[in-house]
C-alpha cells in the first residue's frame, strides 16, 4: 500500500517491476545486440539482390567458381560422406549422424575451396562490393583516398577505379585454414559438436569482416585490436550466420558477396553513430538512407 500523499502512478514513483526489469536488462541487451549483428548477413542478401549493378561482379567472376565448388562437393559427398556417416552412427544414432556427417563434409569442402580459390580469386571482388556499398551509403570519403573513383559513372560499381593502396577484404591466412581443419573434429562430438564448430569458426570469420574498413581508416594493429574488443560479441554472431551461409554448397561464393554487403551496411550504421557523436555533419539524404537500409544514397561529391 502506498504511503499517504504518494501517488504510485506519479511520474517520479518507482515502478514495482523496476528490480525485475533491471535484472533482465543486461541479458536482453546481449540478445538484442546478437540479433542485430546476426541479421546483417541476411540483410546483405536482400540488398544485393535488389542491386542489379552488383550482378556482373558475381556472374562475371564467381559463377565459374561456383561450378568448381559444385564439383568439389560432388566428389566429397560421393567418396567421403558414407564412410564418415557409418562411423558417426556408432556414437550419434542415425539422425545425429546424418546432420554431423553433412556438416563435416561441408566443412571439408570449405577447407578445399578456401585453400585453393577464395583468397586468390574472390577477395578482389569482395573489395569492390564492400567499397560500392559504402559509396551507396554516402561514405565516399572513406573510399576516395584509397582508389581512383570515376564520378561520372552510371552506378557505384562502375565508379570504382583501380586501388591506389593495397586492397584486401580480408587477408588470406594459412593459420585460418589450419584452425578450420583443427576444429573440424568437433563435429564428431554428439549434440554440441556441430554448433560449437560453427560458432567457434564463425567468431574468427566475424572479426575479419571489417578488416577492409579498418584499413580504409588507416588503423594500426593496436587500434584494430581495440575495435575488435569493443564488438567481440557482435562479431561472433555476425560470423556465425556468415559461416552457416558459407557452408551452403554451390551458393557459397554468392553468399560471400552478400555477406560482404551486409558487413558494409553494418559499417554504415556504425559510421553514422560515430559521426553524430563527434558532431560531423550528416546530410538529410544520408540520414534517411541509414534509417532505411534498403534505400541507399548515391552521392556524387567530387573533390
Coordinates of C-alpha atoms in Angstrom, one line a residue:
X1 CA 0.0 0.0 0.0
X2 CA 1.4 3.4 -1.0
X3 CA 2.3 5.8 1.8
X4 CA -0.1 8.8 2.4
X5 CA 0.4 11.5 -0.1
X6 CA 2.2 9.3 -2.6
X7 CA 0.7 8.5 -6.0
X8 CA 2.1 5.2 -7.2
X9 CA 1.2 6.3 -10.8
X10 CA 3.1 9.6 -10.5
X11 CA 6.0 10.0 -12.9
X12 CA 8.6 10.1 -10.2
X13 CA 7.3 7.0 -8.4
X14 CA 9.5 3.8 -8.6
X15 CA 7.8 1.0 -10.6
X16 CA 7.3 -2.2 -8.6
X17 CA 8.7 -4.0 -11.7
X18 CA 11.9 -2.0 -11.7
X19 CA 14.1 -4.6 -9.9
X20 CA 12.8 -7.3 -12.2
X21 CA 13.5 -5.2 -15.3
X22 CA 16.9 -4.3 -14.0
X23 CA 17.7 -8.0 -13.6
X24 CA 16.9 -8.8 -17.2
X25 CA 18.2 -5.6 -18.7
X26 CA 21.7 -6.9 -19.4
X27 CA 20.7 -10.3 -20.8
X28 CA 18.1 -8.6 -23.0
X29 CA 20.8 -6.2 -24.2
X30 CA 23.1 -9.1 -25.2
X31 CA 20.3 -10.8 -27.1
X32 CA 19.3 -7.6 -28.9
X33 CA 22.9 -6.9 -29.9
X34 CA 23.3 -10.5 -31.1
X35 CA 20.2 -10.4 -33.2
X36 CA 21.1 -7.1 -34.8
X37 CA 24.5 -8.2 -35.8
X38 CA 23.4 -11.7 -36.9
X39 CA 20.8 -10.0 -39.2
X40 CA 23.3 -8.2 -41.3
X41 CA 24.5 -11.2 -43.4
X42 CA 20.8 -11.9 -44.2
X43 CA 20.0 -8.2 -44.9
X44 CA 23.0 -8.3 -47.2
X45 CA 21.3 -11.0 -49.4
X46 CA 18.2 -8.8 -49.8
X47 CA 20.3 -5.7 -50.5
X48 CA 22.5 -7.4 -53.1
X49 CA 19.5 -9.0 -54.9
X50 CA 17.9 -5.5 -55.3
X51 CA 21.0 -4.0 -56.8
X52 CA 21.4 -5.2 -60.5
X53 CA 24.6 -3.2 -60.8
X54 CA 26.2 -5.8 -58.5
X55 CA 25.2 -8.8 -60.6
X56 CA 28.1 -8.6 -63.0
X57 CA 30.5 -9.0 -60.1
X58 CA 29.0 -12.4 -59.4
X59 CA 28.2 -13.7 -62.9
X60 CA 31.5 -12.5 -64.5
X61 CA 33.9 -13.6 -61.8
X62 CA 32.4 -16.0 -59.4
X63 CA 29.9 -18.1 -61.4
X64 CA 32.6 -20.3 -62.9
X65 CA 34.0 -20.8 -59.4
X66 CA 30.5 -21.9 -58.2
X67 CA 30.6 -24.7 -60.8
X68 CA 34.0 -25.7 -59.5
X69 CA 32.5 -25.6 -56.0
X70 CA 29.8 -28.0 -57.1
X71 CA 32.4 -30.4 -58.5
X72 CA 34.3 -30.3 -55.1
X73 CA 31.2 -31.1 -53.1
X74 CA 30.1 -33.8 -55.6
X75 CA 33.4 -35.6 -55.1
X76 CA 33.4 -35.3 -51.3
X77 CA 29.8 -36.4 -50.9
X78 CA 30.4 -39.3 -53.4
X79 CA 33.5 -40.7 -51.6
X80 CA 33.8 -39.2 -48.1
X81 CA 30.2 -38.9 -46.8
X82 CA 29.2 -42.5 -46.4
X83 CA 32.4 -43.7 -44.6
X84 CA 32.1 -40.8 -42.1
X85 CA 28.3 -41.4 -41.7
X86 CA 28.9 -45.0 -40.9
X87 CA 31.5 -44.0 -38.3
X88 CA 29.3 -41.3 -36.7
X89 CA 26.2 -43.6 -36.5
X90 CA 28.1 -45.6 -33.8
X91 CA 28.1 -42.5 -31.5
X92 CA 25.2 -40.3 -32.6
X93 CA 22.5 -42.6 -34.0
X94 CA 21.1 -42.1 -37.5
X95 CA 19.5 -38.6 -37.1
X96 CA 22.5 -37.0 -35.4
X97 CA 25.0 -38.8 -37.7
X98 CA 23.3 -37.5 -40.8
X99 CA 23.5 -33.9 -39.6
X100 CA 27.0 -34.1 -38.2
X101 CA 28.4 -36.0 -41.3
X102 CA 26.8 -33.5 -43.6
X103 CA 28.4 -30.5 -41.7
X104 CA 31.7 -32.4 -41.5
X105 CA 31.8 -32.9 -45.3
X106 CA 30.7 -29.3 -46.0
X107 CA 33.5 -28.1 -43.7
X108 CA 36.0 -30.3 -45.6
X109 CA 34.7 -28.8 -48.8
X110 CA 35.1 -25.3 -47.4
X111 CA 38.7 -26.0 -46.4
X112 CA 39.4 -27.1 -50.0
X113 CA 37.6 -24.1 -51.5
X114 CA 39.3 -21.6 -49.2
X115 CA 42.7 -23.0 -49.7
X116 CA 42.5 -23.2 -53.5
X117 CA 40.2 -20.4 -54.6
X118 CA 38.7 -18.0 -52.1
X119 CA 41.8 -16.0 -51.1
X120 CA 43.2 -15.7 -54.7
X121 CA 40.1 -15.2 -56.9
X122 CA 37.3 -13.8 -54.7
X123 CA 39.0 -11.2 -52.5
X124 CA 39.2 -8.5 -55.2
X125 CA 35.5 -8.9 -56.0
X126 CA 34.6 -8.6 -52.3
X127 CA 36.6 -5.4 -52.0
X128 CA 34.6 -4.0 -54.9
X129 CA 31.3 -5.0 -53.3
X130 CA 32.3 -3.5 -50.0
X131 CA 33.5 -0.2 -51.4
X132 CA 30.5 0.2 -53.7
X133 CA 28.1 -0.4 -50.8
X134 CA 29.9 2.2 -48.7
X135 CA 29.6 4.7 -51.5
X136 CA 25.9 3.9 -51.9
X137 CA 25.6 5.0 -48.3
X138 CA 27.4 8.3 -48.8
X139 CA 30.7 7.2 -47.3
X140 CA 32.7 8.2 -50.4
X141 CA 35.2 10.0 -48.1
X142 CA 36.3 6.6 -46.7
X143 CA 36.9 5.1 -50.1
X144 CA 38.3 8.0 -52.1
X145 CA 41.7 8.2 -50.6
X146 CA 42.4 4.5 -51.4
X147 CA 41.3 4.1 -55.0
X148 CA 40.5 6.1 -58.2
X149 CA 36.8 7.0 -58.4
X150 CA 35.1 7.7 -61.7
X151 CA 32.5 10.2 -60.6
X152 CA 30.6 10.3 -63.9
X153 CA 29.9 6.6 -63.9
X154 CA 26.3 5.4 -64.1
X155 CA 26.5 3.4 -60.8
X156 CA 28.8 2.9 -57.9
X157 CA 30.2 -0.4 -59.2
X158 CA 31.4 1.2 -62.5
X159 CA 32.5 4.2 -60.4
X160 CA 35.3 2.1 -58.9
X161 CA 38.7 2.5 -60.5
X162 CA 42.0 0.9 -59.6
X163 CA 43.0 0.9 -55.9
X164 CA 45.8 3.3 -55.1
X165 CA 46.7 1.4 -51.9
X166 CA 46.8 -2.3 -51.0
X167 CA 43.2 -3.6 -51.3
X168 CA 42.2 -6.7 -49.3
X169 CA 38.8 -7.5 -48.0
X170 CA 40.4 -9.9 -45.6
X171 CA 43.9 -11.3 -45.6
X172 CA 44.5 -14.8 -46.9
X173 CA 45.8 -16.8 -43.9
X174 CA 47.2 -20.3 -43.7
X175 CA 46.5 -20.0 -40.0
X176 CA 42.8 -19.5 -40.6
X177 CA 42.7 -22.6 -42.8
X178 CA 44.6 -24.6 -40.2
X179 CA 42.2 -23.5 -37.5
X180 CA 39.3 -24.6 -39.7
X181 CA 40.9 -28.1 -40.1
X182 CA 41.7 -28.2 -36.4
X183 CA 38.2 -27.6 -35.3
X184 CA 36.5 -29.9 -37.9
X185 CA 36.7 -32.9 -35.4
X186 CA 34.3 -31.1 -33.1
X187 CA 31.6 -32.5 -35.5
X188 CA 32.3 -35.9 -34.0
X189 CA 31.1 -34.7 -30.6
X190 CA 27.4 -35.6 -30.1
X191 CA 24.8 -32.8 -29.9
X192 CA 27.0 -29.9 -29.1
X193 CA 29.9 -30.5 -31.5
X194 CA 28.4 -29.1 -34.7
X195 CA 27.0 -25.9 -33.1
X196 CA 30.4 -25.4 -31.4
X197 CA 32.3 -25.8 -34.7
X198 CA 30.1 -23.2 -36.4
X199 CA 30.2 -20.7 -33.6
X200 CA 34.0 -21.0 -33.0
X201 CA 34.9 -20.7 -36.6
X202 CA 32.2 -18.1 -37.1
X203 CA 33.7 -15.9 -34.4
X204 CA 37.0 -15.7 -36.3
X205 CA 35.2 -15.1 -39.5
X206 CA 33.2 -12.2 -37.9
X207 CA 36.3 -10.5 -36.7
X208 CA 37.7 -10.5 -40.3
X209 CA 34.5 -9.0 -41.7
X210 CA 35.6 -5.4 -41.1
X211 CA 39.3 -5.8 -42.0
X212 CA 38.8 -3.6 -45.1
X213 CA 37.1 -0.9 -43.0
X214 CA 39.9 -0.8 -40.5
X215 CA 42.4 -0.4 -43.4
X216 CA 40.4 2.3 -45.0
X217 CA 40.6 4.2 -41.7
X218 CA 44.3 3.7 -41.5
X219 CA 44.2 1.8 -38.2
X220 CA 47.3 0.0 -37.0
X221 CA 47.3 -3.4 -35.3
X222 CA 46.8 -2.0 -31.8
X223 CA 43.9 0.2 -32.9
X224 CA 42.3 -2.8 -34.8
X225 CA 42.6 -4.9 -31.7
X226 CA 40.8 -2.3 -29.7
X227 CA 38.0 -2.1 -32.3
X228 CA 37.6 -5.9 -32.2
X229 CA 37.4 -6.0 -28.4
X230 CA 34.5 -3.4 -28.5
X231 CA 32.4 -5.7 -30.6
X232 CA 33.5 -9.2 -29.9
X233 CA 30.0 -10.4 -29.0
X234 CA 28.6 -8.9 -32.2
X235 CA 31.3 -10.2 -34.4
X236 CA 30.7 -13.7 -33.0
X237 CA 27.1 -13.8 -34.2
X238 CA 27.6 -12.0 -37.4
X239 CA 30.3 -14.6 -38.2
X240 CA 28.1 -17.5 -37.1
X241 CA 25.4 -16.6 -39.6
X242 CA 28.1 -15.9 -42.2
X243 CA 29.6 -19.3 -41.6
X244 CA 26.3 -21.1 -42.0
X245 CA 25.8 -19.4 -45.3
X246 CA 29.3 -20.3 -46.5
X247 CA 28.6 -23.9 -45.8
X248 CA 25.7 -23.9 -48.3
X249 CA 27.0 -25.9 -51.4
X250 CA 27.2 -24.1 -54.8
X251 CA 25.8 -20.8 -53.4
X252 CA 28.8 -20.3 -51.0
X253 CA 30.5 -17.9 -53.4
X254 CA 27.3 -15.9 -53.9
X255 CA 26.9 -15.7 -50.1
X256 CA 30.5 -14.5 -49.8
X257 CA 29.4 -11.4 -51.7
X258 CA 26.1 -10.8 -49.9
X259 CA 27.8 -11.2 -46.5
X260 CA 30.3 -8.6 -47.7
X261 CA 27.4 -6.3 -48.5
X262 CA 26.0 -6.9 -45.0
X263 CA 29.3 -6.1 -43.4
X264 CA 29.4 -2.7 -45.3
X265 CA 25.8 -2.0 -44.3
X266 CA 26.9 -2.6 -40.7
X267 CA 29.8 -0.2 -41.2
X268 CA 27.4 2.5 -42.5
X269 CA 25.4 2.3 -39.3
X270 CA 28.5 2.4 -37.1
X271 CA 29.8 5.4 -39.0
X272 CA 26.5 7.2 -38.7
X273 CA 26.5 6.8 -34.9
X274 CA 30.2 7.8 -34.6
X275 CA 29.9 10.9 -36.7
X276 CA 26.9 12.1 -34.8
X277 CA 28.9 11.7 -31.6
X278 CA 31.8 13.8 -32.8
X279 CA 29.5 16.4 -34.4
X280 CA 30.4 15.7 -38.0
X281 CA 27.6 16.9 -40.3
X282 CA 25.4 14.2 -42.0
X283 CA 23.1 15.3 -44.8
X284 CA 19.4 14.7 -44.7
X285 CA 19.7 12.2 -47.5
X286 CA 22.4 10.3 -45.6
X287 CA 20.2 10.2 -42.5
X288 CA 17.2 8.9 -44.5
X289 CA 19.3 6.2 -46.1
X290 CA 20.9 5.0 -42.9
X291 CA 17.5 4.8 -41.2
X292 CA 16.2 2.6 -44.1
X293 CA 19.0 0.2 -45.1
X294 CA 17.1 -0.7 -48.2
X295 CA 17.2 2.8 -49.6
X296 CA 20.8 3.7 -50.2
X297 CA 22.2 7.1 -51.1
X298 CA 24.4 7.6 -54.0
X299 CA 26.3 10.9 -53.5
X300 CA 28.4 12.1 -56.4
X301 CA 30.6 14.5 -54.5
X302 CA 33.8 15.1 -56.4
X303 CA 36.6 16.9 -54.6

